[in-house]
GROMACS .gro file of C-alpha atoms in nm:
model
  321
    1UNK     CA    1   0.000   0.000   0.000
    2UNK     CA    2   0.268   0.214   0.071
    3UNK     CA    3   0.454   0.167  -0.219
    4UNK     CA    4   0.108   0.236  -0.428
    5UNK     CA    5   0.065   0.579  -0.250
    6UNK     CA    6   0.444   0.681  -0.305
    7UNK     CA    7   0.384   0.624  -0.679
    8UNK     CA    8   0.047   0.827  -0.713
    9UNK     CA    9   0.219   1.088  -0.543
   10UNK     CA   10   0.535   1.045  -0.777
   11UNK     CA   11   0.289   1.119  -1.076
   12UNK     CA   12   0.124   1.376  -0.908
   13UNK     CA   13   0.419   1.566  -0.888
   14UNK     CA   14   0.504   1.500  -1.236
   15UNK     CA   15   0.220   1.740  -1.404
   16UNK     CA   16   0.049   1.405  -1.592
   17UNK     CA   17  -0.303   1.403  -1.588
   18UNK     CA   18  -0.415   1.061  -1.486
   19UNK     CA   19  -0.779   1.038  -1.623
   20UNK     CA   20  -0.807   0.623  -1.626
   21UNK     CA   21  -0.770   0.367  -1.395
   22UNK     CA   22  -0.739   0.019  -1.582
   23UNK     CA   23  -0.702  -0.323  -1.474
   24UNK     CA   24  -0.408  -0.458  -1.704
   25UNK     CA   25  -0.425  -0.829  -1.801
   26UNK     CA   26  -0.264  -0.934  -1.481
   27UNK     CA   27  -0.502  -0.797  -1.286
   28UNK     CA   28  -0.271  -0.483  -1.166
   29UNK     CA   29  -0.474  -0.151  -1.128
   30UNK     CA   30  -0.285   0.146  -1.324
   31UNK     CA   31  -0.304   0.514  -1.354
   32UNK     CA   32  -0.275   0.612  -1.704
   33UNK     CA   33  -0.259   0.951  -1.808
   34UNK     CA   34  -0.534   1.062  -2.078
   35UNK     CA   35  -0.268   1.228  -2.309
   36UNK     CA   36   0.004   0.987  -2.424
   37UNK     CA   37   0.209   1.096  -2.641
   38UNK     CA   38   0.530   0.888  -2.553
   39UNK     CA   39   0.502   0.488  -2.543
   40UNK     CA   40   0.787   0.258  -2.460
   41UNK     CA   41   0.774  -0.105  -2.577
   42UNK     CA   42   0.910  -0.324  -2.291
   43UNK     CA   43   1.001  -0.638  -2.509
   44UNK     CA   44   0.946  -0.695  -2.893
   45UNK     CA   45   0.664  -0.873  -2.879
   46UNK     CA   46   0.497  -0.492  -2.755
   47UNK     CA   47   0.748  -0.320  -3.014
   48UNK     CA   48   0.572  -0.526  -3.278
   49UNK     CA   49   0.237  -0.405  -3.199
   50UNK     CA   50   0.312  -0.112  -3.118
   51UNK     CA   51   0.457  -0.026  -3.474
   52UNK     CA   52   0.158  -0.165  -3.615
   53UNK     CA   53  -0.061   0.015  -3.369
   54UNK     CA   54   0.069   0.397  -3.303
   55UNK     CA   55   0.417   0.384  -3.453
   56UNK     CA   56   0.349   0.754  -3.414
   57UNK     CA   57   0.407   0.693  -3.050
   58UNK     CA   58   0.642   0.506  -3.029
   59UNK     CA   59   0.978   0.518  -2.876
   60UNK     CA   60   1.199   0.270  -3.020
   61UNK     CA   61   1.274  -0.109  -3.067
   62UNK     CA   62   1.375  -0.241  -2.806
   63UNK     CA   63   1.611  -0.521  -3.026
   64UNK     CA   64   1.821  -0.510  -3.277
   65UNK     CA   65   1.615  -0.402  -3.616
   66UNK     CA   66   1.743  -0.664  -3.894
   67UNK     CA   67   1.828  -0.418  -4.206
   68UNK     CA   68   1.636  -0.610  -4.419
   69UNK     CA   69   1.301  -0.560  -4.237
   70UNK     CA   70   1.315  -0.140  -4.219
   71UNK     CA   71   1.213  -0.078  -4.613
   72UNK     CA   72   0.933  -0.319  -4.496
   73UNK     CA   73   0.783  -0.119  -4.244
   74UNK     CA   74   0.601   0.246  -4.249
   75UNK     CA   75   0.879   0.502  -4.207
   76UNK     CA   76   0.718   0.599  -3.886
   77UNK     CA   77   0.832   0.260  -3.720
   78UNK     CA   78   1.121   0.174  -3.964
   79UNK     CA   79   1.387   0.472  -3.861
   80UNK     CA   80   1.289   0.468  -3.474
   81UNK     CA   81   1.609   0.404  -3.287
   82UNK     CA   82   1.700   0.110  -3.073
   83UNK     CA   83   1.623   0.139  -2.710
   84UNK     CA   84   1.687  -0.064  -2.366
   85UNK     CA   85   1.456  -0.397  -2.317
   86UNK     CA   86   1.255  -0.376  -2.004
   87UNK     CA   87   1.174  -0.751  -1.993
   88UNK     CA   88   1.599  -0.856  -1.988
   89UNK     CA   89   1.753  -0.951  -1.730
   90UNK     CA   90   1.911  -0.642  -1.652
   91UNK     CA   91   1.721  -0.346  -1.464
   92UNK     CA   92   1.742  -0.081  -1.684
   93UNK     CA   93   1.545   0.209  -1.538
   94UNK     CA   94   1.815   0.438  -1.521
   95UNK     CA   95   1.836   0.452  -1.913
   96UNK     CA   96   1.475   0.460  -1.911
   97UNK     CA   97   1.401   0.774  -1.745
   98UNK     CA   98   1.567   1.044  -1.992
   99UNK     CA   99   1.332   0.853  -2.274
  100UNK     CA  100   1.038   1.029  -2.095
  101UNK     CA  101   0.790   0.755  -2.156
  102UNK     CA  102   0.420   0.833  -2.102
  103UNK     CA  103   0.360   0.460  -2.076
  104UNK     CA  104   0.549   0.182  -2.086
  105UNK     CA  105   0.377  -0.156  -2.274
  106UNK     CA  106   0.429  -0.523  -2.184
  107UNK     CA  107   0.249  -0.783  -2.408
  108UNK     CA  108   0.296  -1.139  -2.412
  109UNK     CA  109   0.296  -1.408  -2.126
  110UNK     CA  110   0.098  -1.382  -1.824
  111UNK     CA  111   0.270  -1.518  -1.534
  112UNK     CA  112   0.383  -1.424  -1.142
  113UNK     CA  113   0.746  -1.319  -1.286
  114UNK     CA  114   0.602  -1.079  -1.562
  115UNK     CA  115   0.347  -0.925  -1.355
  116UNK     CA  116   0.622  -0.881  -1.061
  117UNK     CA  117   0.841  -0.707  -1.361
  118UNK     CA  118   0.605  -0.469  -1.492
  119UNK     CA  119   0.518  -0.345  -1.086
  120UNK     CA  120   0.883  -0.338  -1.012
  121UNK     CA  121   0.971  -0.095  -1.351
  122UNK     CA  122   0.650   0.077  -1.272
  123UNK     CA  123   0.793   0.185  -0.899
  124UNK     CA  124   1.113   0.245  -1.032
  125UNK     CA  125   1.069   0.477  -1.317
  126UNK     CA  126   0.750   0.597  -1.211
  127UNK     CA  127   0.563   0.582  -1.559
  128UNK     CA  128   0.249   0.356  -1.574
  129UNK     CA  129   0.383   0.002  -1.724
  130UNK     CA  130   0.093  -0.246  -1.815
  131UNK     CA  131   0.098  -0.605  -1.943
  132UNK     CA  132  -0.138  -0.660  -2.175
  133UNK     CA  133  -0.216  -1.088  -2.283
  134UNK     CA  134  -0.004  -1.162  -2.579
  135UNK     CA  135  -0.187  -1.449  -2.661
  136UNK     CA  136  -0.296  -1.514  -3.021
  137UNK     CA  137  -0.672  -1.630  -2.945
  138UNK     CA  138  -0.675  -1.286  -2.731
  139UNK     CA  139  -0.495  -1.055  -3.018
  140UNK     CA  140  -0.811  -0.928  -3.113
  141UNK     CA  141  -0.927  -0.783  -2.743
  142UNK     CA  142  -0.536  -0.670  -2.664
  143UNK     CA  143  -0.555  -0.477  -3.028
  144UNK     CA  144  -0.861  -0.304  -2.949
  145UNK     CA  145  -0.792  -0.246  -2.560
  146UNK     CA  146  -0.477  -0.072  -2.606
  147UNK     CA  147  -0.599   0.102  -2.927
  148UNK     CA  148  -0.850   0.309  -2.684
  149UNK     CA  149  -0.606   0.360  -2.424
  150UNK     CA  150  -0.394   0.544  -2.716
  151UNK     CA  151  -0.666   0.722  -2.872
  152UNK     CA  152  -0.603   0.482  -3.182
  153UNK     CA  153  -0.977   0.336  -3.215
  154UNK     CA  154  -1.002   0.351  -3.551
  155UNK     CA  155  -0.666   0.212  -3.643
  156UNK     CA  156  -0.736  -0.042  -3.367
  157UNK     CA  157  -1.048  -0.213  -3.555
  158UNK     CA  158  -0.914  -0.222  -3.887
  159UNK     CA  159  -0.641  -0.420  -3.713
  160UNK     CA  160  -0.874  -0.608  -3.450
  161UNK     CA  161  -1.077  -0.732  -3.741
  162UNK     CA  162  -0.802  -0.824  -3.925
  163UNK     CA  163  -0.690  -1.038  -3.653
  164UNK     CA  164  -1.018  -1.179  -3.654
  165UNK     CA  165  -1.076  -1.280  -4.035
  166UNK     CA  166  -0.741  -1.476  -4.007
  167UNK     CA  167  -0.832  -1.661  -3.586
  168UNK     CA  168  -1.161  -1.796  -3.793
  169UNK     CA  169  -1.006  -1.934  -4.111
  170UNK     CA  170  -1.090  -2.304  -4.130
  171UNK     CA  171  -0.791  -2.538  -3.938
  172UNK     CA  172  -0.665  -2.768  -4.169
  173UNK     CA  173  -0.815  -3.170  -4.121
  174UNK     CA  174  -0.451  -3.329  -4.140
  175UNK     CA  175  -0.314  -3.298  -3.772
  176UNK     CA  176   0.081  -3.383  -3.739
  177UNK     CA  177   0.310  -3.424  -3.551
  178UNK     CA  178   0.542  -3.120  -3.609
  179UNK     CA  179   0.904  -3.060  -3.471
  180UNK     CA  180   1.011  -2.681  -3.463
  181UNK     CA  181   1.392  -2.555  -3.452
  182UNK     CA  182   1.583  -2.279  -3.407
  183UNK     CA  183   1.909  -2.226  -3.556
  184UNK     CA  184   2.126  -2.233  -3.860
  185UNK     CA  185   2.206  -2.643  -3.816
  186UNK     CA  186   1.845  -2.673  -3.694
  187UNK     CA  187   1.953  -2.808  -3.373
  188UNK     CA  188   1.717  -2.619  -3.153
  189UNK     CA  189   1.398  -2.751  -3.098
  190UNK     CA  190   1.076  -2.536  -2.931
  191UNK     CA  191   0.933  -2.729  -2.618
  192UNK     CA  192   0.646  -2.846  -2.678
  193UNK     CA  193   0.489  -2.636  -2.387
  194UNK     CA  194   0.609  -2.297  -2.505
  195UNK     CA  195   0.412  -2.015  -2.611
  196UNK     CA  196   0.641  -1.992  -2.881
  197UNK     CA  197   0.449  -2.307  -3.009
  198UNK     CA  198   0.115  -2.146  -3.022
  199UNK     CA  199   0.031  -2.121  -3.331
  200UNK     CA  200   0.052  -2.531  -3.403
  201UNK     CA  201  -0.107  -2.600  -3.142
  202UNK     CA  202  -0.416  -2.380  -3.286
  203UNK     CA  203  -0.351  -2.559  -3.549
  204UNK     CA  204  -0.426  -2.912  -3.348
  205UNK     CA  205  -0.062  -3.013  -3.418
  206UNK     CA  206   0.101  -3.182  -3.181
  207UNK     CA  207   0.438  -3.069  -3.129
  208UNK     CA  208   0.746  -3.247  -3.024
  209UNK     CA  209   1.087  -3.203  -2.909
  210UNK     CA  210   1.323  -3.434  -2.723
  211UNK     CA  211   1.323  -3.438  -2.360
  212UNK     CA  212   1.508  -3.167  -2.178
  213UNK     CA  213   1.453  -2.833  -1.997
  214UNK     CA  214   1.466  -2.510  -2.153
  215UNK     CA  215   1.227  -2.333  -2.433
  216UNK     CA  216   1.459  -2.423  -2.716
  217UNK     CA  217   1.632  -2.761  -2.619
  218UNK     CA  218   1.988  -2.815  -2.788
  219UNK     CA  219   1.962  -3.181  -2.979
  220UNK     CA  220   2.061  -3.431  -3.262
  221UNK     CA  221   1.962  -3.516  -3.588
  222UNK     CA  222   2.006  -3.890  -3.454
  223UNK     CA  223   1.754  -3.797  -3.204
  224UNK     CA  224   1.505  -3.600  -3.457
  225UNK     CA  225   1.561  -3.908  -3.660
  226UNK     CA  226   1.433  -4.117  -3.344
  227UNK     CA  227   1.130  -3.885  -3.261
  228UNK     CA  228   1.019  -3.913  -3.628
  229UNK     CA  229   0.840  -3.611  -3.666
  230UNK     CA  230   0.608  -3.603  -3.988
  231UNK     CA  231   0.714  -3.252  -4.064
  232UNK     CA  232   1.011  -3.026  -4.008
  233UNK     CA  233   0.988  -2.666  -3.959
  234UNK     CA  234   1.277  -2.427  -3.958
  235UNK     CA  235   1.324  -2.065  -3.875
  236UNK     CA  236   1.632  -2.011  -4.030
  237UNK     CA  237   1.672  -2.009  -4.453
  238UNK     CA  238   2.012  -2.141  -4.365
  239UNK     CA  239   1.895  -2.442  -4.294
  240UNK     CA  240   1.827  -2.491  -4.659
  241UNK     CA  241   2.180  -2.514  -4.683
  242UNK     CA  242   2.239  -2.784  -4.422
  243UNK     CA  243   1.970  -3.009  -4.547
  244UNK     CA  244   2.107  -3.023  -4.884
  245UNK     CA  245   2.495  -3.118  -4.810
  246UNK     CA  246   2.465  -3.292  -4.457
  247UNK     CA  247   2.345  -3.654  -4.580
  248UNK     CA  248   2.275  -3.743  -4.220
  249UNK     CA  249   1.954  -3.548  -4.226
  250UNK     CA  250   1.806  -3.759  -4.569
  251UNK     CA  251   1.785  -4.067  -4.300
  252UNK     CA  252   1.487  -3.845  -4.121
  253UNK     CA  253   1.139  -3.934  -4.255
  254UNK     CA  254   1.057  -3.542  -4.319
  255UNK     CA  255   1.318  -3.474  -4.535
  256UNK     CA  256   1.325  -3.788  -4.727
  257UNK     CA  257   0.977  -3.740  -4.789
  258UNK     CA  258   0.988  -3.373  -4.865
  259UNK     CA  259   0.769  -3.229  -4.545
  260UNK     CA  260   1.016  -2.944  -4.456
  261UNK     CA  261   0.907  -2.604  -4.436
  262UNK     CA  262   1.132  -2.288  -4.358
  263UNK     CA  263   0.923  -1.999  -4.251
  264UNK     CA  264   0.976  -1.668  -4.374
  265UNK     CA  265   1.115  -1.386  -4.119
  266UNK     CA  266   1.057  -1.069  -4.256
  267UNK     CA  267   0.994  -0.832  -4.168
  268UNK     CA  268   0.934  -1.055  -3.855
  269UNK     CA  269   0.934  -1.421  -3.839
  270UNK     CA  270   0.563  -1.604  -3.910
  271UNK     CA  271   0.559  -1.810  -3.665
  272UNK     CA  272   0.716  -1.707  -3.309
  273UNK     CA  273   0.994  -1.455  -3.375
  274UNK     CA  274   0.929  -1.236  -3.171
  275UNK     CA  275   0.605  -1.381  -3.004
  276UNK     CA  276   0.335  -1.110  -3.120
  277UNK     CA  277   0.065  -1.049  -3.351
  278UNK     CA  278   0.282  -1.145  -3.665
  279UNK     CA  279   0.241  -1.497  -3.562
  280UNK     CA  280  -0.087  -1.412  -3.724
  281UNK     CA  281   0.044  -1.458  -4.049
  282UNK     CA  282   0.214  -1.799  -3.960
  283UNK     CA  283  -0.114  -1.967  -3.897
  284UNK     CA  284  -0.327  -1.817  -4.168
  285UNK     CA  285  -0.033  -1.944  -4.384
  286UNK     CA  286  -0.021  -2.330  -4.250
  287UNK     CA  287  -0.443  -2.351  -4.247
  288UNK     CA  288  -0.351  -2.318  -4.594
  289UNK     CA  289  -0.357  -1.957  -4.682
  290UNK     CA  290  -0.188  -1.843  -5.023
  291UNK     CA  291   0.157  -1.744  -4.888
  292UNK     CA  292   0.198  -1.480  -5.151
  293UNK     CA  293  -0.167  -1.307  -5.101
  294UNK     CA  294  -0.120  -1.317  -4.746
  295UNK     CA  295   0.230  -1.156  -4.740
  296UNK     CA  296   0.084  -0.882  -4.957
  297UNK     CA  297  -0.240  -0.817  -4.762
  298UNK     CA  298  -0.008  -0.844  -4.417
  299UNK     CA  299   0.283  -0.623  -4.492
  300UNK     CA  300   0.003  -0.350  -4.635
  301UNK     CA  301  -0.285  -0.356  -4.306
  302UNK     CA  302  -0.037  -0.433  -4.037
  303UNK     CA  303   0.290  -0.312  -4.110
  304UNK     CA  304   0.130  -0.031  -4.314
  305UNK     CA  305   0.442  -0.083  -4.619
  306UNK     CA  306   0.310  -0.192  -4.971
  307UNK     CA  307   0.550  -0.440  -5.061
  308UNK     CA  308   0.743  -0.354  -5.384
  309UNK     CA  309   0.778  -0.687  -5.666
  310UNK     CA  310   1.169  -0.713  -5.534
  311UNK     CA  311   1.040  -0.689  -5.158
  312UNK     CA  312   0.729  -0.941  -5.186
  313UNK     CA  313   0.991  -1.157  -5.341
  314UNK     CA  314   1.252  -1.095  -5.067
  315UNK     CA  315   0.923  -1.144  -4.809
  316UNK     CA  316   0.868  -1.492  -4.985
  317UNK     CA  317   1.246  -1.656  -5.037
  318UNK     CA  318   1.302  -1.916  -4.786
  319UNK     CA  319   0.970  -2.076  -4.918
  320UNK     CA  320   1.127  -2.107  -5.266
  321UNK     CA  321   1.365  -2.466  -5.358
   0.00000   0.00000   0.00000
């Protein structure tokens, strides 16, 4: 209690005008002022929506932006600067604080350690931090929730619906058994359990890794071979590389018979890198989706760039032999 009064005075003496009180997916109560005009993302999954949201208001990324995805965004999110992660392991409110953040965004997992996070930067910097549920069955709500917390309603449908039209596309009937990696040598399977896994599992996939701890699980194509998944999916275009001039791989099932799939990654990856709204486009894409239509129709309504031919092309090239 003591700690909540120290704050409200702490933004009282700041000049904000706090005009809502929400209740952030975590079930945290937050001041947030009723002019924002400065957002900070705390992870990329926020970043992500953010840029898609109110890259107007937006601070930075707070990762490394690959060069290859900035003529693929608006220019509004594409020459923003790279800023300090919130959800590291580092405390980084120090570096924070001369930013001037209105509000600083959280979105992805719900749990005791991301809740305790966003409290602990909220006390430290003093600027309203929320955590909004970066699931992708609850993209739709987040999208519109934030969206009138920013004054972005508008923007927020178009987006929300979009969201929507892809969540209620028919899941495919085949359901297999899928191993995802990580990785150049695609060595590094996803845990089954992960939310980085989402998206097969709303698929009805079943996913599988060998055992271990971890969200990405260091293994061997000996065991791959042993787990016999019926399809392969990669994050990496390198991989294409491997596959074709390691012949230990050919002796797994999914590559002999052909069911390998390398997901594009740009301008973000389709189906968990980072772990935000452009997962979206992974799923439409393995219910079946045209992977060309759906790049197009993506890049244009959420990343708000209309891919030239030589970008859609660029968009498209791990999926190519």
């Amino acid at each position: 209690m003591l700690r909540r009064v120290l704050l409200i005075v702490v933004m009282l003496w700041s000049g904000a005008t706090y005009a809502a009180e929400i209740t952030d997916s975590a079930g945290r109560i937050v001041q947030v002022p009723d002019h924002v005009a400065r957002v900070l993302p705390a992870g990329p999954p926020a970043a992500v929506l953010l840029a898609a949201l109110a890259p107007d208001l937006m601070i930075g990324w707070p990762m490394p932006l690959a060069d290859a995805a900035r003529p693929l965004l608006a220019p509004g999110a594409a020459n923003l600067p790279q800023i300090p992660r919130v959800t590291g392991h580092e405390d980084v409110s120090a570096a924070i604080k001369p930013l001037k953040p209105d509000l600083i965004v959280d979105y992805g997992t719900i749990s005791a350690r991301y809740a305790d996070l966003a409290q602990a930067t909220q006390e430290r910097t003093g600027v309203p931090t929320i955590l909004l549920d970066g699931s992708l069955v609850k993209s739709s709500d987040m999208i519109r929730r934030l969206g009138a917390l920013l004054h972005r309603e508008q923007r927020a449908e178009t987006l929300a619906r979009f969201a929507e039209a892809l969540l209620s596309l028919p899941p495919p009937a085949n359901h297999p058994r899928v191993l995802y990696a990580r990785g150049a040598a695609g060595l590094l399977a996803a845990a089954p359990d992960s939310d980085l896994t989402e998206v097969f599992r709303l698929l009805g996939w079943q996913v599988v890794a060998p055992d271990g701890n971890g969200t990405f699980r260091p293994t061997t194509i000996d065991k791959i071979r042993k787990i016999d998944p019926d399809v392969l999916v990669f994050s990496e275009p390198a991989v294409r590389e491997t596959l074709a001039h390691d012949d230990a791989w050919k002796a797994v099932r999914a590559v002999s018979e052909g069911h390998v799939i390398i997901a594009p990654s740009l301008p973000f990856g389709w189906i968990e890198n980072p772990p935000s709204i452009n997962r979206l486009l992974g799923l439409a894409w393995l219910e079946g989706s045209d992977p060309e239509t759906l790049a197009a129709l993506a890049n244009a309504i959420v990343y708000g760039h209309v891919l030239t031919p030589a970008e859609h092309r660029a968009v498209l090239a791990p999926l190519q032999p």
